[in-house]
Amino acid sequence: MGRRVVLFFLALVLAIGGAGAVLAYVSKADSRAVAAQEPVTVVVVKHAIKAGTNADDAISKGYLGTEKLARRAVPSGVLTKPDAVKGQVALVDLYEGQLVAPTLFGIKAAATVGLQLPSGKMAVSVTATDAQHVGQFVQPGSYVAVFDTFTSQTGTTAPYVPSGDGLSQGFAYDQATRLLLGRVEVLAVGATTSVPPTPSPSASGATASPSAASSTQLLLTLAADQGQAQKLILASETGNLYFTLLPAAASATPGPGVDNHNLFDGR
């Protein structure tokens, strides 16, 4: 009986040792096979991403990750680092397991894609010329402060209140500029449109031919709550909006504004 037990355990030890040797061989063979395939790191969608999603948000949530694949199985141009698309947005819907190419992200969302609205916000669009929105530096995900220039109803008395009749050029009117919104997020930057110049009146009162070239306007879509949206809409209809680009976590400071009479006061 004791001899049988010894033989049994001896056979068991030999079996375990043999299995270990086989596993070690297989592991080395797998390593050699992987090495022979020249594995490369690629960016892969780990979780479905909707068009218009900010790439920074997708990266922070782990929606974009990396995997190693055989070089021969990887199409040319596939991204190797998620950080390559930081500051951009998804231009189309992306699906789990999809390899990520640079063309799937860009600085603005395609015109047909839905917007990703922050909770409690609505999208409102206004037009602006290059000078009014800091050229091409404002992109989806940027934060801007909004200023309004208007004809003042209260003359030289601060705070200045818009009269609501636009930018009248009469000498009897005072014009002022005040901060309208201290910080709002840019959701999308739309297509440009060419706007013909407005004819200017001549000295005799007749309308003269346009003297300036046509301007180019860009559509900016902002994330605003209802109160902010109302201010943007009214100001865009009765005044002249300007957008200034803000650094991270900064906001513009509200104040009484500046008008024709204190423009050069040195404040």
PDB file of N, CA, C and O in Angstrom, residues 155-196:
ATOM      1  N   GLY A 155     -27.273 108.647 -21.531  1.00  0.00           N
ATOM      2  CA  GLY A 155     -26.221 109.636 -21.759  1.00  0.00           C
ATOM      3  C   GLY A 155     -24.930 109.302 -21.041  1.00  0.00           C
ATOM      4  O   GLY A 155     -24.396 108.215 -21.189  1.00  0.00           O
ATOM      5  N   THR A 156     -24.460 110.224 -20.214  1.00  0.00           N
ATOM      6  CA  THR A 156     -23.167 110.052 -19.557  1.00  0.00           C
ATOM      7  C   THR A 156     -23.281 109.492 -18.148  1.00  0.00           C
ATOM      8  O   THR A 156     -22.313 109.487 -17.401  1.00  0.00           O
ATOM      9  N   THR A 157     -24.481 109.064 -17.747  1.00  0.00           N
ATOM     10  CA  THR A 157     -24.675 108.560 -16.391  1.00  0.00           C
ATOM     11  C   THR A 157     -24.451 107.052 -16.340  1.00  0.00           C
ATOM     12  O   THR A 157     -25.126 106.293 -17.038  1.00  0.00           O
ATOM     13  N   ALA A 158     -23.488 106.613 -15.509  1.00  0.00           N
ATOM     14  CA  ALA A 158     -23.239 105.178 -15.343  1.00  0.00           C
ATOM     15  C   ALA A 158     -24.154 104.623 -14.255  1.00  0.00           C
ATOM     16  O   ALA A 158     -24.525 105.362 -13.334  1.00  0.00           O
ATOM     17  N   PRO A 159     -24.557 103.369 -14.341  1.00  0.00           N
ATOM     18  CA  PRO A 159     -24.241 102.421 -15.412  1.00  0.00           C
ATOM     19  C   PRO A 159     -25.065 102.701 -16.660  1.00  0.00           C
ATOM     20  O   PRO A 159     -26.201 103.158 -16.565  1.00  0.00           O
ATOM     21  N   TYR A 160     -24.475 102.431 -17.804  1.00  0.00           N
ATOM     22  CA  TYR A 160     -25.098 102.778 -19.079  1.00  0.00           C
ATOM     23  C   TYR A 160     -26.145 101.740 -19.466  1.00  0.00           C
ATOM     24  O   TYR A 160     -25.929 100.538 -19.343  1.00  0.00           O
ATOM     25  N   VAL A 161     -27.280 102.195 -19.931  1.00  0.00           N
ATOM     26  CA  VAL A 161     -28.395 101.324 -20.280  1.00  0.00           C
ATOM     27  C   VAL A 161     -28.646 101.421 -21.783  1.00  0.00           C
ATOM     28  O   VAL A 161     -28.761 102.527 -22.318  1.00  0.00           O
ATOM     29  N   PRO A 162     -28.711 100.293 -22.494  1.00  0.00           N
ATOM     30  CA  PRO A 162     -28.950 100.346 -23.942  1.00  0.00           C
ATOM     31  C   PRO A 162     -30.293 100.983 -24.272  1.00  0.00           C
ATOM     32  O   PRO A 162     -31.286 100.765 -23.583  1.00  0.00           O
ATOM     33  N   SER A 163     -30.304 101.781 -25.323  1.00  0.00           N
ATOM     34  CA  SER A 163     -31.559 102.410 -25.747  1.00  0.00           C
ATOM     35  C   SER A 163     -32.390 101.456 -26.588  1.00  0.00           C
ATOM     36  O   SER A 163     -33.596 101.639 -26.741  1.00  0.00           O
ATOM     37  N   GLY A 164     -31.739 100.439 -27.185  1.00  0.00           N
ATOM     38  CA  GLY A 164     -32.463  99.439 -27.961  1.00  0.00           C
ATOM     39  C   GLY A 164     -32.604  99.757 -29.433  1.00  0.00           C
ATOM     40  O   GLY A 164     -33.224  99.010 -30.161  1.00  0.00           O
ATOM     41  N   ASP A 165     -32.030 100.865 -29.901  1.00  0.00           N
ATOM     42  CA  ASP A 165     -32.201 101.237 -31.312  1.00  0.00           C
ATOM     43  C   ASP A 165     -30.944 100.970 -32.138  1.00  0.00           C
ATOM     44  O   ASP A 165     -30.736 101.569 -33.188  1.00  0.00           O
ATOM     45  N   GLY A 166     -30.070 100.068 -31.667  1.00  0.00           N
ATOM     46  CA  GLY A 166     -28.865  99.758 -32.431  1.00  0.00           C
ATOM     47  C   GLY A 166     -27.796 100.812 -32.252  1.00  0.00           C
ATOM     48  O   GLY A 166     -27.824 101.613 -31.311  1.00  0.00           O
ATOM     49  N   LEU A 167     -26.838 100.825 -33.168  1.00  0.00           N
ATOM     50  CA  LEU A 167     -25.713 101.752 -33.076  1.00  0.00           C
ATOM     51  C   LEU A 167     -25.964 102.977 -33.950  1.00  0.00           C
ATOM     52  O   LEU A 167     -25.473 103.084 -35.072  1.00  0.00           O
ATOM     53  N   SER A 168     -26.737 103.912 -33.454  1.00  0.00           N
ATOM     54  CA  SER A 168     -26.991 105.141 -34.196  1.00  0.00           C
ATOM     55  C   SER A 168     -25.720 105.967 -34.271  1.00  0.00           C
ATOM     56  O   SER A 168     -24.962 106.072 -33.306  1.00  0.00           O
ATOM     57  N   GLN A 169     -25.483 106.568 -35.413  1.00  0.00           N
ATOM     58  CA  GLN A 169     -24.268 107.351 -35.604  1.00  0.00           C
ATOM     59  C   GLN A 169     -24.487 108.854 -35.372  1.00  0.00           C
ATOM     60  O   GLN A 169     -23.608 109.670 -35.628  1.00  0.00           O
ATOM     61  N   GLY A 170     -25.669 109.238 -34.905  1.00  0.00           N
ATOM     62  CA  GLY A 170     -25.939 110.651 -34.667  1.00  0.00           C
ATOM     63  C   GLY A 170     -25.083 111.205 -33.544  1.00  0.00           C
ATOM     64  O   GLY A 170     -24.830 110.533 -32.542  1.00  0.00           O
ATOM     65  N   PHE A 171     -24.644 112.465 -33.656  1.00  0.00           N
ATOM     66  CA  PHE A 171     -23.772 113.064 -32.649  1.00  0.00           C
ATOM     67  C   PHE A 171     -24.493 113.279 -31.316  1.00  0.00           C
ATOM     68  O   PHE A 171     -23.864 113.449 -30.286  1.00  0.00           O
ATOM     69  N   ALA A 172     -25.813 113.274 -31.353  1.00  0.00           N
ATOM     70  CA  ALA A 172     -26.564 113.498 -30.114  1.00  0.00           C
ATOM     71  C   ALA A 172     -26.581 112.250 -29.233  1.00  0.00           C
ATOM     72  O   ALA A 172     -27.010 112.307 -28.083  1.00  0.00           O
ATOM     73  N   TYR A 173     -26.122 111.139 -29.751  1.00  0.00           N
ATOM     74  CA  TYR A 173     -26.174 109.892 -28.996  1.00  0.00           C
ATOM     75  C   TYR A 173     -24.818 109.550 -28.397  1.00  0.00           C
ATOM     76  O   TYR A 173     -23.770 109.802 -28.994  1.00  0.00           O
ATOM     77  N   ASP A 174     -24.850 108.967 -27.216  1.00  0.00           N
ATOM     78  CA  ASP A 174     -23.646 108.468 -26.567  1.00  0.00           C
ATOM     79  C   ASP A 174     -23.601 106.957 -26.737  1.00  0.00           C
ATOM     80  O   ASP A 174     -24.634 106.290 -26.631  1.00  0.00           O
ATOM     81  N   GLN A 175     -22.442 106.411 -27.012  1.00  0.00           N
ATOM     82  CA  GLN A 175     -22.297 104.971 -27.173  1.00  0.00           C
ATOM     83  C   GLN A 175     -21.393 104.414 -26.075  1.00  0.00           C
ATOM     84  O   GLN A 175     -20.453 105.073 -25.634  1.00  0.00           O
ATOM     85  N   ALA A 176     -21.687 103.207 -25.637  1.00  0.00           N
ATOM     86  CA  ALA A 176     -20.952 102.606 -24.525  1.00  0.00           C
ATOM     87  C   ALA A 176     -20.689 101.138 -24.803  1.00  0.00           C
ATOM     88  O   ALA A 176     -21.369 100.503 -25.615  1.00  0.00           O
ATOM     89  N   THR A 177     -19.678 100.599 -24.114  1.00  0.00           N
ATOM     90  CA  THR A 177     -19.356  99.176 -24.179  1.00  0.00           C
ATOM     91  C   THR A 177     -19.308  98.625 -22.757  1.00  0.00           C
ATOM     92  O   THR A 177     -18.649  99.204 -21.891  1.00  0.00           O
ATOM     93  N   ARG A 178     -20.029  97.516 -22.528  1.00  0.00           N
ATOM     94  CA  ARG A 178     -20.034  96.888 -21.212  1.00  0.00           C
ATOM     95  C   ARG A 178     -19.914  95.367 -21.366  1.00  0.00           C
ATOM     96  O   ARG A 178     -20.272  94.801 -22.408  1.00  0.00           O
ATOM     97  N   LEU A 179     -19.413  94.745 -20.312  1.00  0.00           N
ATOM     98  CA  LEU A 179     -19.379  93.289 -20.277  1.00  0.00           C
ATOM     99  C   LEU A 179     -20.803  92.749 -20.186  1.00  0.00           C
ATOM    100  O   LEU A 179     -21.576  93.161 -19.329  1.00  0.00           O
ATOM    101  N   LEU A 180     -21.148  91.833 -21.073  1.00  0.00           N
ATOM    102  CA  LEU A 180     -22.473  91.232 -21.070  1.00  0.00           C
ATOM    103  C   LEU A 180     -22.473  89.895 -20.318  1.00  0.00           C
ATOM    104  O   LEU A 180     -23.289  89.673 -19.433  1.00  0.00           O
ATOM    105  N   LEU A 181     -21.541  89.012 -20.670  1.00  0.00           N
ATOM    106  CA  LEU A 181     -21.410  87.701 -20.022  1.00  0.00           C
ATOM    107  C   LEU A 181     -19.943  87.456 -19.703  1.00  0.00           C
ATOM    108  O   LEU A 181     -19.082  87.587 -20.578  1.00  0.00           O
ATOM    109  N   GLY A 182     -19.668  87.087 -18.447  1.00  0.00           N
ATOM    110  CA  GLY A 182     -18.277  86.938 -18.019  1.00  0.00           C
ATOM    111  C   GLY A 182     -17.590  85.675 -18.494  1.00  0.00           C
ATOM    112  O   GLY A 182     -16.369  85.645 -18.669  1.00  0.00           O
ATOM    113  N   ARG A 183     -18.352  84.599 -18.737  1.00  0.00           N
ATOM    114  CA  ARG A 183     -17.736  83.332 -19.155  1.00  0.00           C
ATOM    115  C   ARG A 183     -18.801  82.399 -19.718  1.00  0.00           C
ATOM    116  O   ARG A 183     -19.737  82.028 -19.011  1.00  0.00           O
ATOM    117  N   VAL A 184     -18.686  82.019 -20.985  1.00  0.00           N
ATOM    118  CA  VAL A 184     -19.576  81.049 -21.606  1.00  0.00           C
ATOM    119  C   VAL A 184     -18.751  80.111 -22.480  1.00  0.00           C
ATOM    120  O   VAL A 184     -17.716  80.492 -23.025  1.00  0.00           O
ATOM    121  N   GLU A 185     -19.237  78.886 -22.620  1.00  0.00           N
ATOM    122  CA  GLU A 185     -18.514  77.878 -23.397  1.00  0.00           C
ATOM    123  C   GLU A 185     -18.938  77.911 -24.860  1.00  0.00           C
ATOM    124  O   GLU A 185     -20.116  78.068 -25.186  1.00  0.00           O
ATOM    125  N   VAL A 186     -17.964  77.763 -25.757  1.00  0.00           N
ATOM    126  CA  VAL A 186     -18.229  77.661 -27.189  1.00  0.00           C
ATOM    127  C   VAL A 186     -18.494  76.199 -27.526  1.00  0.00           C
ATOM    128  O   VAL A 186     -17.651  75.330 -27.292  1.00  0.00           O
ATOM    129  N   LEU A 187     -19.672  75.898 -28.075  1.00  0.00           N
ATOM    130  CA  LEU A 187     -20.037  74.534 -28.429  1.00  0.00           C
ATOM    131  C   LEU A 187     -19.612  74.173 -29.846  1.00  0.00           C
ATOM    132  O   LEU A 187     -19.207  73.047 -30.117  1.00  0.00           O
ATOM    133  N   ALA A 188     -19.723  75.123 -30.757  1.00  0.00           N
ATOM    134  CA  ALA A 188     -19.405  74.842 -32.151  1.00  0.00           C
ATOM    135  C   ALA A 188     -19.028  76.125 -32.865  1.00  0.00           C
ATOM    136  O   ALA A 188     -19.449  77.215 -32.478  1.00  0.00           O
ATOM    137  N   VAL A 189     -18.220  75.965 -33.900  1.00  0.00           N
ATOM    138  CA  VAL A 189     -17.825  77.084 -34.762  1.00  0.00           C
ATOM    139  C   VAL A 189     -18.316  76.734 -36.150  1.00  0.00           C
ATOM    140  O   VAL A 189     -17.876  75.752 -36.751  1.00  0.00           O
ATOM    141  N   GLY A 190     -19.288  77.518 -36.662  1.00  0.00           N
ATOM    142  CA  GLY A 190     -19.946  77.155 -37.906  1.00  0.00           C
ATOM    143  C   GLY A 190     -19.262  77.707 -39.141  1.00  0.00           C
ATOM    144  O   GLY A 190     -18.181  78.295 -39.087  1.00  0.00           O
ATOM    145  N   ALA A 191     -19.928  77.507 -40.269  1.00  0.00           N
ATOM    146  CA  ALA A 191     -19.392  77.938 -41.555  1.00  0.00           C
ATOM    147  C   ALA A 191     -19.419  79.454 -41.684  1.00  0.00           C
ATOM    148  O   ALA A 191     -20.201  80.140 -41.041  1.00  0.00           O
ATOM    149  N   THR A 192     -18.548  79.976 -42.531  1.00  0.00           N
ATOM    150  CA  THR A 192     -18.480  81.413 -42.765  1.00  0.00           C
ATOM    151  C   THR A 192     -19.435  81.820 -43.868  1.00  0.00           C
ATOM    152  O   THR A 192     -19.764  81.041 -44.757  1.00  0.00           O
ATOM    153  N   THR A 193     -19.888  83.066 -43.820  1.00  0.00           N
ATOM    154  CA  THR A 193     -20.730  83.624 -44.874  1.00  0.00           C
ATOM    155  C   THR A 193     -20.217  85.003 -45.232  1.00  0.00           C
ATOM    156  O   THR A 193     -19.723  85.743 -44.376  1.00  0.00           O
ATOM    157  N   SER A 194     -20.317  85.353 -46.483  1.00  0.00           N
ATOM    158  CA  SER A 194     -19.851  86.657 -46.941  1.00  0.00           C
ATOM    159  C   SER A 194     -20.984  87.668 -46.830  1.00  0.00           C
ATOM    160  O   SER A 194     -22.099  87.429 -47.307  1.00  0.00           O
ATOM    161  N   VAL A 195     -20.702  88.786 -46.166  1.00  0.00           N
ATOM    162  CA  VAL A 195     -21.713  89.816 -45.949  1.00  0.00           C
ATOM    163  C   VAL A 195     -21.308  91.079 -46.717  1.00  0.00           C
ATOM    164  O   VAL A 195     -20.231  91.612 -46.500  1.00  0.00           O
ATOM    165  N   PRO A 196     -22.158  91.575 -47.646  1.00  0.00           N
ATOM    166  CA  PRO A 196     -21.804  92.779 -48.396  1.00  0.00           C
ATOM    167  C   PRO A 196     -21.747  94.001 -47.495  1.00  0.00           C
ATOM    168  O   PRO A 196     -22.436  94.053 -46.477  1.00  0.00           O
TER     169      PRO A 196
END
